[in-house]
Coordinates of N, CA and C and ligand atoms in Angstrom, one line a residue:
E1 N 148.7 0.1 -64.2 CA 147.0 0.7 -64.6 C 146.4 -0.6 -64.8
R2 N 146.8 -1.9 -64.0 CA 145.8 -2.9 -64.0 C 144.7 -2.8 -63.2
G3 N 143.6 -3.1 -63.6 CA 142.5 -2.5 -62.9 C 141.8 -1.5 -63.4
T4 N 142.2 -0.6 -64.3 CA 141.4 0.5 -64.9 C 140.5 0.4 -66.1
A5 N 139.5 0.6 -65.9 CA 138.5 0.4 -66.8 C 138.9 0.8 -68.6
R6 N 138.4 -0.1 -69.0 CA 139.0 0.0 -70.7 C 137.8 -0.1 -71.3
L7 N 136.8 -1.1 -71.1 CA 135.5 -0.8 -72.0 C 134.4 -1.2 -70.8
T8 N 133.7 0.0 -70.9 CA 132.5 0.1 -70.0 C 131.0 0.5 -70.7
A9 N 130.1 -0.5 -70.3 CA 128.5 -0.4 -70.6 C 128.0 0.4 -69.9
R10 N 127.4 1.4 -69.9 CA 126.2 2.1 -68.8 C 125.3 2.4 -69.5
G11 N 124.1 1.7 -68.7 CA 122.7 1.8 -69.0 C 122.2 1.6 -70.7
L12 N 122.9 0.5 -70.7 CA 123.0 -0.1 -72.2 C 121.7 -0.9 -72.4
V13 N 120.8 -0.2 -73.2 CA 119.6 -0.8 -74.0 C 119.3 -1.2 -75.4
R14 N 119.1 -2.2 -75.6 CA 118.9 -2.6 -77.5 C 117.5 -3.7 -77.2
R15 N 116.7 -2.8 -78.1 CA 115.3 -3.6 -78.2 C 115.5 -4.0 -79.6
Y16 N 114.8 -5.1 -79.7 CA 114.5 -5.9 -81.1 C 112.8 -6.3 -80.9
G17 N 112.0 -5.5 -82.0 CA 110.6 -5.0 -81.7 C 110.2 -4.8 -80.7
G18 N 109.0 -5.8 -79.6 CA 109.3 -5.5 -78.4 C 110.1 -6.1 -77.1
I19 N 110.8 -6.9 -78.1 CA 111.6 -7.6 -76.8 C 113.0 -6.4 -76.2
E20 N 113.3 -6.3 -75.0 CA 114.3 -5.7 -74.8 C 115.6 -6.8 -74.6
A21 N 116.5 -7.1 -75.3 CA 117.5 -7.6 -75.6 C 118.6 -7.7 -74.5
V22 N 118.7 -6.5 -74.7 CA 119.5 -5.7 -73.3 C 118.8 -4.4 -72.9
A23 N 118.6 -5.0 -71.2 CA 117.8 -3.9 -70.9 C 117.9 -3.1 -69.6
G24 N 119.1 -2.4 -70.1 CA 119.7 -1.6 -69.0 C 120.7 -2.4 -68.4
V25 N 122.1 -2.2 -69.1 CA 123.1 -3.3 -68.4 C 124.2 -2.2 -68.1
D26 N 125.1 -2.7 -66.7 CA 126.5 -1.9 -66.4 C 127.5 -2.9 -66.7
L27 N 128.6 -2.5 -67.1 CA 129.6 -3.8 -67.0 C 131.0 -3.0 -67.6
T28 N 131.8 -3.4 -66.7 CA 133.0 -2.7 -66.9 C 134.2 -3.5 -67.2
A29 N 135.2 -3.8 -68.1 CA 136.0 -4.5 -68.2 C 137.5 -4.5 -68.4
P30 N 138.1 -4.5 -66.9 CA 139.3 -3.6 -66.6 C 140.7 -4.2 -67.5
A31 N 141.8 -3.1 -67.5 CA 143.0 -3.9 -68.0 C 143.7 -4.9 -66.9
G32 N 144.4 -6.0 -67.9 CA 144.7 -7.2 -67.0 C 144.2 -7.7 -65.9
R33 N 142.6 -8.0 -66.8 CA 141.9 -8.9 -66.1 C 141.1 -9.7 -67.2
V34 N 140.5 -10.9 -67.1 CA 139.6 -11.6 -67.7 C 138.3 -11.4 -66.8
T35 N 137.1 -10.7 -67.9 CA 135.6 -10.7 -67.1 C 135.0 -11.8 -68.1
A36 N 134.2 -12.4 -67.3 CA 133.1 -13.5 -68.1 C 132.0 -12.9 -68.4
L37 N 131.1 -13.1 -69.3 CA 129.7 -12.7 -69.5 C 129.1 -14.4 -69.3
I38 N 128.1 -14.6 -68.7 CA 127.4 -15.8 -68.6 C 125.7 -15.6 -68.5
G39 N 125.1 -16.7 -68.9 CA 123.8 -16.5 -68.9 C 123.0 -17.6 -69.8
P40 N 121.8 -18.2 -69.6 CA 121.3 -18.8 -70.4 C 121.1 -18.3 -71.9
N41 N 120.9 -19.5 -72.8 CA 120.3 -18.7 -74.1 C 119.2 -17.9 -74.3
G42 N 119.5 -16.9 -74.7 CA 118.6 -15.4 -74.9 C 118.4 -14.9 -73.9
A43 N 119.5 -14.6 -73.0 CA 119.7 -14.1 -71.8 C 120.3 -12.1 -72.7
G44 N 120.6 -12.7 -73.5 CA 120.7 -11.1 -74.2 C 123.0 -10.5 -74.2
K45 N 123.4 -11.9 -74.1 CA 124.8 -12.4 -74.2 C 125.4 -11.6 -75.6
S46 N 125.1 -12.2 -76.6 CA 125.6 -11.8 -78.1 C 124.9 -10.0 -78.3
T47 N 123.7 -9.8 -78.2 CA 123.3 -8.6 -78.0 C 124.1 -7.6 -77.4
L48 N 124.5 -7.8 -76.3 CA 125.5 -7.1 -75.5 C 126.8 -6.6 -76.1
F49 N 127.2 -8.4 -76.5 CA 128.5 -8.0 -77.3 C 128.5 -7.0 -78.2
D50 N 127.5 -7.3 -79.5 CA 127.1 -6.5 -80.4 C 127.4 -5.0 -80.5
C51 N 126.5 -4.5 -79.0 CA 126.3 -3.1 -79.0 C 128.1 -2.9 -78.7
L52 N 128.5 -3.3 -77.7 CA 130.2 -3.4 -77.2 C 131.1 -3.1 -78.6
A53 N 130.9 -4.2 -79.4 CA 131.5 -4.1 -80.7 C 131.7 -3.1 -81.7
G54 N 130.3 -2.7 -81.5 CA 129.9 -1.8 -82.9 C 128.5 -2.4 -84.0
T55 N 128.4 -3.7 -83.8 CA 127.6 -4.4 -84.6 C 126.3 -3.9 -84.5
A56 N 125.9 -3.5 -83.1 CA 124.5 -3.0 -83.2 C 124.5 -1.9 -82.2
R57 N 123.8 -0.8 -82.7 CA 123.5 0.5 -82.0 C 122.4 0.4 -81.0
P58 N 122.9 0.6 -80.0 CA 122.1 0.6 -78.8 C 120.8 1.7 -78.8
D59 N 120.2 1.2 -78.0 CA 118.7 2.6 -77.9 C 119.0 3.3 -77.1
A60 N 119.5 2.9 -76.0 CA 119.9 3.8 -74.8 C 121.4 3.4 -74.1
G61 N 121.8 4.6 -73.8 CA 123.3 4.1 -73.1 C 124.3 4.2 -73.5
L62 N 125.4 4.2 -72.9 CA 126.6 4.8 -73.4 C 127.5 3.4 -73.9
V63 N 128.5 3.5 -74.3 CA 129.7 2.4 -74.6 C 131.1 3.3 -74.5
L64 N 131.9 3.1 -73.6 CA 133.1 3.9 -73.2 C 134.6 2.9 -73.6
L65 N 135.4 3.3 -74.5 CA 136.5 2.6 -74.9 C 137.6 3.3 -74.2
G66 N 138.1 3.1 -73.0 CA 139.6 3.6 -72.5 C 139.5 4.8 -72.3
G67 N 137.9 5.0 -72.0 CA 137.5 6.2 -71.4 C 136.3 7.3 -72.5
R68 N 136.6 6.9 -73.6 CA 136.1 7.5 -74.7 C 134.6 7.5 -75.0
D69 N 133.7 7.9 -75.1 CA 132.4 7.5 -75.9 C 132.6 7.4 -77.0
V70 N 132.4 5.6 -77.6 CA 132.4 5.1 -78.6 C 131.0 4.6 -79.2
T71 N 129.9 5.4 -78.4 CA 128.5 4.8 -78.7 C 128.3 4.6 -80.3
R72 N 128.7 5.8 -80.6 CA 128.1 6.0 -82.2 C 129.1 5.8 -83.1
L73 N 130.3 5.2 -82.7 CA 131.4 5.0 -83.9 C 131.3 3.3 -84.4
P74 N 131.5 3.1 -85.7 CA 131.2 2.2 -86.4 C 132.4 1.3 -85.8
V75 N 132.0 0.0 -86.3 CA 133.2 -1.0 -85.7 C 134.7 -0.7 -86.1
H76 N 134.7 -0.5 -87.4 CA 136.5 -0.2 -87.9 C 137.2 0.8 -86.8
E77 N 136.6 2.0 -86.7 CA 137.0 2.9 -85.7 C 137.5 2.6 -84.4
R78 N 136.4 1.5 -84.0 CA 136.5 0.8 -82.6 C 137.7 0.1 -82.6
V79 N 137.8 -0.6 -83.6 CA 138.9 -1.5 -83.9 C 140.0 -0.8 -83.7
R80 N 140.3 0.5 -84.8 CA 141.4 1.3 -84.9 C 141.7 1.7 -83.5
L81 N 140.8 1.9 -82.3 CA 140.9 2.4 -81.0 C 141.6 1.5 -79.9
G82 N 141.5 0.3 -80.6 CA 142.1 -0.9 -80.0 C 141.2 -2.2 -79.4
L83 N 140.2 -2.1 -80.0 CA 139.2 -3.0 -79.8 C 139.1 -4.2 -80.9
A84 N 139.3 -5.6 -80.2 CA 139.3 -6.8 -81.2 C 138.3 -7.8 -80.8
R85 N 137.7 -8.6 -81.4 CA 136.7 -9.5 -81.4 C 136.9 -10.7 -82.3
T86 N 136.4 -11.8 -81.5 CA 136.1 -12.9 -82.2 C 134.7 -13.5 -82.2
F87 N 134.4 -14.2 -83.3 CA 132.9 -14.6 -83.2 C 132.9 -16.2 -82.7
Q88 N 131.6 -16.1 -82.5 CA 130.6 -17.6 -82.3 C 131.3 -18.3 -83.4
Q89 N 130.5 -18.1 -84.5 CA 130.7 -18.6 -86.0 C 131.9 -18.2 -86.4
I90 N 132.8 -18.9 -86.4 CA 134.5 -19.1 -87.3 C 133.8 -18.6 -88.8
A91 N 134.8 -17.3 -89.0 CA 134.9 -16.8 -90.3 C 136.1 -16.7 -90.6
V92 N 137.0 -17.5 -91.4 CA 138.1 -17.2 -92.1 C 138.1 -17.3 -93.6
F93 N 139.1 -16.5 -94.5 CA 139.0 -16.5 -96.0 C 139.4 -17.8 -96.3
P94 N 138.8 -19.2 -96.8 CA 139.2 -20.2 -96.8 C 140.4 -20.5 -97.6
R95 N 140.3 -19.7 -98.8 CA 141.7 -19.8 -100.0 C 142.7 -19.1 -99.4
L96 N 142.7 -18.2 -98.3 CA 144.1 -17.6 -98.1 C 144.7 -18.6 -97.0
S97 N 146.1 -18.4 -97.4 CA 146.8 -19.6 -95.8 C 146.6 -18.6 -94.6
V98 N 146.9 -19.6 -93.7 CA 146.5 -19.6 -92.2 C 147.0 -17.8 -91.6
A99 N 148.7 -18.1 -92.4 CA 149.3 -16.6 -92.5 C 148.7 -15.4 -93.0
E100 N 148.0 -15.4 -93.7 CA 147.4 -14.3 -94.7 C 146.5 -14.2 -93.7
N101 N 145.5 -15.2 -93.2 CA 144.4 -14.5 -92.4 C 144.7 -14.0 -91.4
V102 N 145.5 -14.2 -90.3 CA 146.4 -13.4 -89.8 C 146.4 -12.0 -89.7
R103 N 147.3 -12.1 -91.1 CA 148.2 -10.7 -91.6 C 147.0 -9.6 -91.9
V104 N 145.5 -10.1 -92.2 CA 144.4 -9.2 -92.1 C 144.4 -8.5 -91.2
G105 N 144.4 -9.4 -89.8 CA 144.3 -8.4 -88.5 C 145.1 -7.6 -88.0
A106 N 146.5 -8.0 -88.7 CA 147.6 -6.9 -88.5 C 147.5 -5.3 -89.3
E107 N 147.0 -5.6 -90.1 CA 146.6 -4.5 -91.5 C 145.4 -3.7 -91.1
Q108 N 144.5 -4.5 -90.1 CA 143.3 -3.6 -89.6 C 143.2 -2.3 -88.7
R109 N 144.6 -2.8 -87.9 CA 144.7 -1.4 -86.9 C 145.9 -0.6 -87.5
P110 N 145.9 0.1 -88.1 CA 147.4 0.9 -88.2 C 147.7 2.1 -87.5
G111 N 146.7 2.2 -86.6 CA 146.5 3.7 -85.9 C 148.1 4.3 -84.9
T112 N 148.8 3.3 -84.6 CA 149.8 3.8 -83.6 C 150.8 4.1 -84.7
R113 N 152.1 5.1 -83.8 CA 153.1 5.0 -84.7 C 154.2 4.0 -85.2
R114 N 154.2 3.2 -84.1 CA 154.8 1.8 -84.1 C 154.1 1.1 -85.3
H115 N 153.0 0.8 -85.4 CA 152.5 0.2 -86.2 C 152.5 0.6 -87.7
R116 N 153.1 2.0 -88.2 CA 153.4 2.2 -89.3 C 154.6 2.0 -89.9
E117 N 155.4 1.5 -88.8 CA 156.7 1.3 -89.2 C 156.9 0.1 -90.3
A118 N 157.7 0.6 -91.2 CA 157.8 -0.9 -92.3 C 158.1 -2.1 -91.9
G119 N 157.2 -3.4 -92.2 CA 157.4 -4.4 -91.7 C 156.5 -4.6 -90.3
A120 N 155.8 -3.4 -89.8 CA 155.5 -4.3 -88.7 C 154.1 -4.9 -88.7
A121 N 153.2 -4.9 -89.9 CA 152.4 -5.8 -90.0 C 152.5 -7.5 -90.1
A122 N 153.9 -7.4 -90.7 CA 154.6 -8.9 -91.4 C 155.0 -9.2 -89.6
E123 N 155.6 -8.2 -88.9 CA 156.4 -9.0 -87.2 C 154.9 -9.1 -86.5
R124 N 154.1 -8.1 -86.4 CA 153.0 -8.5 -86.0 C 152.1 -9.9 -86.0
T125 N 152.1 -10.0 -87.3 CA 151.5 -11.5 -88.1 C 152.3 -12.6 -87.2
A126 N 153.7 -12.7 -87.4 CA 154.2 -13.7 -87.0 C 154.3 -13.8 -85.4
R127 N 154.1 -12.6 -84.6 CA 154.6 -12.6 -83.2 C 152.8 -13.7 -82.6
A128 N 151.9 -13.1 -83.4 CA 150.5 -13.8 -83.2 C 150.5 -15.4 -83.6
L129 N 151.0 -15.7 -84.7 CA 151.3 -17.0 -85.2 C 151.9 -17.9 -84.1
A130 N 153.1 -17.2 -83.8 CA 154.1 -17.7 -82.5 C 153.2 -18.3 -81.3
V131 N 152.3 -16.9 -80.3 CA 151.7 -17.2 -79.6 C 150.8 -18.5 -79.4
L132 N 150.1 -18.6 -80.7 CA 149.1 -19.5 -80.7 C 149.8 -20.9 -81.5
G133 N 151.0 -20.9 -81.5 CA 151.7 -22.2 -81.9 C 151.3 -22.7 -83.3
L134 N 151.1 -21.3 -84.2 CA 150.7 -21.8 -85.4 C 151.7 -21.6 -86.8
D135 N 152.9 -21.6 -86.3 CA 154.0 -21.4 -87.1 C 153.9 -22.5 -88.5
A136 N 153.9 -23.8 -87.9 CA 153.9 -25.1 -88.9 C 153.0 -25.1 -89.9
L137 N 151.8 -24.4 -89.3 CA 150.8 -24.2 -90.3 C 150.5 -23.3 -91.0
A138 N 151.6 -22.0 -90.8 CA 151.2 -20.9 -91.6 C 151.0 -20.6 -93.3
A139 N 151.6 -21.8 -93.8 CA 151.2 -21.3 -95.2 C 150.1 -22.3 -96.0
E140 N 149.6 -23.0 -95.0 CA 148.5 -24.0 -95.4 C 147.0 -23.2 -95.4
P141 N 146.7 -23.5 -96.6 CA 145.1 -22.8 -96.8 C 144.4 -23.2 -95.5
A142 N 143.7 -21.7 -94.9 CA 143.1 -22.1 -94.0 C 141.6 -22.9 -94.1
G143 N 141.1 -23.2 -95.3 CA 140.3 -23.7 -95.4 C 140.3 -25.1 -95.5
E144 N 141.4 -25.8 -94.7 CA 141.8 -27.3 -94.9 C 141.8 -27.4 -93.4
Q145 N 141.7 -26.5 -92.5 CA 142.0 -26.7 -91.1 C 141.0 -26.8 -90.5
P146 N 141.1 -28.3 -89.6 CA 140.2 -28.3 -88.5 C 139.5 -27.1 -87.7
T147 N 138.2 -27.3 -87.3 CA 137.6 -26.2 -86.3 C 138.6 -25.8 -85.2
G148 N 139.0 -26.5 -84.5 CA 140.0 -26.2 -83.5 C 141.1 -25.1 -83.5
V149 N 141.6 -25.6 -84.9 CA 142.8 -24.6 -85.4 C 142.3 -23.8 -86.0
L150 N 140.9 -23.2 -86.4 CA 140.3 -22.2 -86.8 C 140.3 -21.3 -86.0
R151 N 139.5 -21.8 -84.8 CA 139.3 -20.8 -83.5 C 141.0 -19.9 -83.0
L152 N 141.9 -20.8 -83.5 CA 143.1 -20.1 -82.8 C 143.8 -19.3 -84.3
V153 N 143.5 -19.7 -85.2 CA 143.6 -18.6 -86.3 C 142.4 -17.4 -86.1
E154 N 141.6 -17.5 -86.0 CA 140.7 -16.3 -85.5 C 141.1 -15.1 -84.2
L155 N 142.0 -16.3 -83.2 CA 142.2 -15.7 -82.4 C 143.5 -14.7 -82.3
A156 N 144.5 -15.4 -83.2 CA 145.6 -14.7 -84.0 C 145.3 -13.5 -84.5
R157 N 144.3 -13.7 -85.7 CA 144.2 -12.7 -86.2 C 143.5 -11.5 -85.4
A158 N 142.5 -11.4 -84.3 CA 142.4 -10.6 -83.2 C 143.8 -9.7 -82.5
L159 N 144.5 -10.9 -82.2 CA 145.9 -10.6 -81.6 C 146.8 -9.6 -82.6
A160 N 146.8 -9.9 -84.0 CA 147.9 -9.4 -85.0 C 147.6 -8.0 -84.9
G161 N 146.3 -7.4 -84.1 CA 146.3 -6.0 -84.4 C 147.1 -5.3 -83.1
E162 N 147.2 -6.2 -82.1 CA 147.5 -5.8 -80.8 C 146.5 -4.5 -80.2
P163 N 145.4 -5.6 -79.8 CA 144.4 -5.0 -79.0 C 144.7 -4.6 -77.7
R164 N 143.8 -3.7 -77.1 CA 143.7 -3.2 -76.0 C 142.8 -4.1 -75.0
V165 N 141.3 -4.4 -76.0 CA 140.4 -4.9 -75.3 C 140.0 -6.1 -75.9
L166 N 139.9 -7.2 -76.0 CA 140.1 -8.5 -76.6 C 138.2 -9.2 -76.2
L167 N 137.3 -9.2 -77.0 CA 135.9 -9.5 -77.2 C 136.1 -11.3 -77.7
L168 N 135.4 -11.9 -76.6 CA 135.5 -13.6 -77.2 C 134.6 -13.8 -77.2
D169 N 133.7 -14.6 -78.1 CA 132.5 -15.3 -78.4 C 133.0 -16.6 -78.3
E170 N 132.7 -17.5 -77.0 CA 132.7 -18.7 -76.6 C 134.2 -19.0 -77.6
P171 N 135.0 -18.9 -76.9 CA 136.6 -19.2 -77.4 C 136.6 -20.7 -77.7
A172 N 136.3 -21.2 -76.4 CA 136.9 -22.7 -76.9 C 136.1 -24.0 -77.5
A173 N 135.0 -23.4 -78.0 CA 134.1 -24.1 -78.6 C 134.8 -24.9 -79.7
G174 N 134.7 -26.2 -79.7 CA 135.4 -27.0 -81.2 C 136.6 -27.4 -80.8
L175 N 137.5 -26.7 -79.5 CA 138.9 -27.1 -78.9 C 139.1 -28.3 -78.5
D176 N 139.9 -29.0 -78.8 CA 140.3 -30.6 -77.6 C 140.8 -29.8 -77.0
S177 N 141.4 -30.9 -75.6 CA 141.8 -30.2 -74.3 C 142.9 -29.7 -74.3
A178 N 143.6 -30.4 -75.0 CA 145.2 -29.5 -75.4 C 145.1 -28.1 -75.5
Q179 N 144.1 -28.4 -76.9 CA 144.1 -26.9 -77.3 C 143.4 -26.2 -76.3
T180 N 142.5 -26.2 -75.6 CA 141.8 -25.5 -74.6 C 142.9 -25.2 -73.7
A181 N 143.7 -26.4 -73.1 CA 144.8 -25.8 -72.1 C 145.4 -25.0 -72.6
R182 N 146.1 -24.9 -73.9 CA 147.2 -23.6 -74.4 C 146.0 -22.3 -74.6
L183 N 144.9 -22.2 -75.1 CA 144.2 -21.4 -74.7 C 143.8 -20.8 -73.7
V184 N 143.7 -21.4 -72.6 CA 143.8 -20.9 -71.2 C 145.0 -20.0 -70.8
T185 N 146.2 -20.6 -71.1 CA 147.3 -20.1 -70.7 C 147.6 -18.9 -71.5
V186 N 147.3 -18.9 -72.9 CA 147.7 -17.8 -73.8 C 146.8 -16.4 -73.3
L187 N 145.4 -16.9 -72.9 CA 144.6 -15.9 -72.7 C 144.8 -15.1 -71.1
R188 N 145.2 -15.8 -70.2 CA 145.7 -15.3 -69.0 C 147.2 -14.7 -69.1
G189 N 147.8 -15.3 -70.2 CA 149.1 -14.7 -70.2 C 148.7 -12.8 -71.1
L190 N 147.9 -13.2 -72.0 CA 147.4 -11.5 -72.5 C 147.0 -10.9 -71.0
A191 N 146.2 -11.3 -70.3 CA 145.8 -10.5 -69.4 C 146.9 -10.0 -68.6
D192 N 148.0 -10.7 -68.4 CA 149.2 -10.5 -67.4 C 149.5 -9.3 -68.4
T193 N 149.5 -9.2 -69.4 CA 150.4 -8.3 -70.6 C 149.6 -6.5 -70.3
G194 N 148.1 -6.7 -69.4 CA 147.6 -5.6 -69.3 C 146.6 -5.2 -70.2
M195 N 146.2 -6.4 -71.2 CA 144.7 -6.4 -72.0 C 143.9 -6.6 -71.1
A196 N 142.4 -6.1 -71.8 CA 141.0 -6.2 -71.0 C 140.7 -7.4 -71.9
L197 N 140.3 -8.6 -71.1 CA 139.9 -9.7 -72.0 C 138.1 -9.4 -71.5
L198 N 137.3 -9.7 -72.4 CA 135.7 -10.0 -72.1 C 135.3 -11.2 -72.6
L199 N 135.0 -12.2 -72.3 CA 134.3 -13.4 -72.9 C 133.1 -13.8 -72.5
V200 N 132.7 -14.4 -73.6 CA 131.1 -14.9 -73.5 C 131.4 -16.4 -73.5
E201 N 131.4 -17.3 -72.0 CA 131.2 -18.6 -72.2 C 130.6 -19.4 -71.1
H202 N 130.5 -20.8 -71.8 CA 129.2 -21.6 -71.2 C 129.6 -22.5 -70.1
D203 N 130.8 -22.8 -70.6 CA 131.5 -24.0 -69.4 C 131.9 -23.3 -68.1
P204 N 131.3 -23.5 -67.2 CA 131.7 -23.2 -65.8 C 133.0 -23.4 -65.5
D205 N 133.9 -24.7 -65.9 CA 135.0 -25.1 -65.4 C 136.0 -24.4 -66.1
L206 N 135.7 -23.5 -67.5 CA 136.3 -22.6 -68.0 C 136.5 -21.4 -67.5
V207 N 135.0 -21.1 -67.3 CA 135.0 -19.7 -66.3 C 136.0 -19.8 -65.0
T208 N 135.6 -20.6 -64.1 CA 136.4 -20.9 -63.2 C 137.9 -21.1 -63.3
E209 N 138.4 -21.5 -64.9 CA 139.9 -21.4 -65.0 C 140.1 -20.2 -65.1
L210 N 139.6 -19.2 -66.2 CA 139.9 -18.1 -66.6 C 139.3 -17.2 -65.9
A211 N 138.4 -16.4 -65.0 CA 137.9 -15.1 -65.0 C 138.3 -14.6 -63.6
D212 N 138.5 -13.5 -63.7 CA 138.8 -13.0 -62.3 C 137.4 -12.6 -62.1
T213 N 136.6 -12.0 -62.9 CA 135.3 -11.4 -62.4 C 134.3 -12.2 -63.3
V214 N 132.9 -12.2 -62.7 CA 131.7 -12.5 -63.6 C 130.5 -11.8 -63.5
Y215 N 129.7 -11.4 -64.6 CA 128.6 -11.2 -65.0 C 127.9 -12.1 -65.4
A216 N 126.8 -12.2 -64.4 CA 125.8 -13.4 -64.9 C 124.6 -12.4 -65.4
M217 N 124.0 -12.8 -66.8 CA 123.0 -12.1 -67.3 C 121.7 -12.9 -67.2
A218 N 120.3 -12.7 -67.2 CA 119.3 -13.1 -67.4 C 118.2 -12.4 -67.9
D219 N 117.6 -12.4 -69.1 CA 116.3 -11.7 -69.3 C 116.7 -10.3 -69.8
G220 N 117.8 -10.2 -70.2 CA 118.6 -8.5 -70.5 C 119.0 -8.0 -69.4
R221 N 119.1 -8.5 -68.3 CA 119.7 -7.7 -66.6 C 121.0 -8.6 -66.5
M222 N 121.6 -8.0 -65.7 CA 122.5 -8.4 -64.9 C 121.9 -8.7 -63.8
V223 N 121.9 -9.9 -63.1 CA 121.3 -10.7 -62.0 C 122.7 -11.0 -61.0
A224 N 123.6 -11.3 -61.2 CA 124.7 -11.0 -60.4 C 126.0 -10.6 -60.8
T225 N 127.0 -10.2 -60.3 CA 128.0 -9.7 -60.3 C 129.0 -9.7 -59.4
G226 N 130.0 -10.0 -59.7 CA 131.2 -10.3 -58.9 C 132.6 -11.0 -59.0
P227 N 133.1 -11.3 -58.0 CA 134.4 -12.6 -58.1 C 133.8 -13.8 -58.7
T228 N 134.8 -14.7 -59.5 CA 134.4 -15.8 -60.2 C 133.6 -16.7 -59.2
A229 N 134.3 -17.2 -58.2 CA 133.7 -18.2 -57.5 C 131.9 -17.6 -56.7
T230 N 132.2 -16.6 -56.2 CA 131.0 -15.9 -55.5 C 129.9 -15.9 -56.6
V231 N 130.0 -15.5 -57.7 CA 129.0 -15.6 -58.8 C 128.4 -16.9 -59.0
L232 N 129.3 -17.6 -59.4 CA 129.2 -19.4 -59.8 C 128.2 -19.9 -58.9
A233 N 128.1 -19.7 -57.4 CA 127.9 -20.2 -56.4 C 126.3 -19.4 -56.2
D234 N 126.3 -18.3 -56.9 CA 125.0 -17.5 -56.5 C 123.8 -18.2 -56.9
P235 N 122.5 -18.4 -55.7 CA 121.6 -18.9 -56.1 C 120.7 -18.5 -57.3
R236 N 121.0 -17.0 -57.6 CA 120.3 -16.7 -58.5 C 120.9 -16.9 -59.9
V237 N 121.9 -17.0 -59.8 CA 122.7 -17.5 -61.2 C 122.2 -19.0 -61.3
T238 N 122.5 -20.1 -60.6 CA 121.8 -21.1 -60.7 C 120.7 -21.4 -61.0
R239 N 120.0 -20.8 -60.7 CA 118.5 -20.7 -60.8 C 118.3 -20.2 -62.4
A240 N 119.2 -19.2 -62.7 CA 118.8 -18.7 -64.0 C 119.5 -19.8 -65.2
W241 N 120.3 -20.3 -64.8 CA 120.8 -21.7 -65.8 C 119.9 -22.5 -66.0
G242 N 119.3 -22.8 -64.4 CA 118.5 -24.0 -64.6 C 118.9 -25.2 -64.5
G243 N 120.3 -25.2 -64.0 CA 121.3 -26.4 -63.7 C 121.8 -27.0 -64.9
A244 N 121.4 -26.8 -66.0 CA 121.5 -27.3 -67.2 C 123.1 -27.0 -67.8
E245 N 123.5 -26.1 -67.1 CA 124.9 -25.8 -67.3 C 126.0 -26.7 -66.9
Ligands
ATP301 P1 122.8 -17.5 -76.8 O1 123.6 -18.0 -75.8 O2 121.9 -18.4 -77.3 O3 123.6 -17.0 -77.8 P2 122.3 -14.7 -75.8 O4 122.4 -14.9 -74.5 O5 123.6 -14.3 -76.7 O6 121.6 -16.2 -76.3 P3 120.7 -13.1 -77.5 O7 121.3 -13.7 -78.9 O8 121.5 -11.7 -77.3 O9 121.2 -14.0 -76.8 O10 119.5 -12.6 -77.6 C1 118.5 -11.9 -76.6 C2 117.2 -11.7 -76.9 O11 116.9 -10.8 -78.1 C3 116.7 -13.1 -77.3 O12 114.9 -13.0 -77.1 C4 116.5 -12.9 -78.8 O13 115.4 -13.8 -79.3 C5 116.2 -11.8 -79.1 N1 117.2 -11.3 -80.5 C6 118.6 -11.3 -80.5 N2 118.9 -10.7 -81.7 C7 117.8 -10.5 -82.5 C8 117.4 -9.9 -83.8 N3 118.5 -9.7 -84.4 N4 116.0 -10.1 -84.1 C9 114.9 -10.0 -83.4 N5 115.5 -10.4 -81.9 C10 116.5 -10.6 -81.4

């Protein structure tokens, strides 16, 4: 079922006062693929993410999660249906340990039969820690970890819920090159398991390494969509980015 649409936006509109931050957007994140959303500051990427995740309500259009209309569902119900997200601004519980932070994610999605089995949350926590190479830090207070580690903790927390769709807002921000390399391997591996990944990313090199498909946004609209190399070479995209990226 690789290629099947897992998360879809149709005709999405979100206004702030007189501004159409998202001005009629269509997007699909398929199973087994990494999809990147790029565009200059103010293009509407965060607003689109908020509409997909449920933290913003669109003024028009639809959000479909696995074919189901979730446009009016709150965040936690989308999480239950298999959506997970990481944020540009890292938010961990500083006094909880790394493992306890990850466990929060494991307990947020009790939806399936497998998830209700005794010990399942602990197992999913352990698996997510291992995938991100965080075992050695599991018992350490999260508040004492550097930014790079906290990004991985956030990602582990998202993975602990075993999502089918993962939204990532600049996942490599603050990571060193070794951590970024690990992140790329992990994210590609997740796509290979059939997960649908959608990320906002500014670094074209990282987009090239990671993404199968790119959606390029400017002024609330999609200016180009298609295979990564094609979109990154599109003059409309380089123009919108102003060569500053
Ligand atoms: P960045 O790369 O800087 O995060 P972005 O592509 O994510 O930018 P958005 O943050 O979605 O862009 O912003 C799109 C437009 O909507 C901008 O003009 C912004 O000022 C406006 N906007 C976003 N959120 C709000 C809000 N809560 N209230 C008012 N205007 C907003």
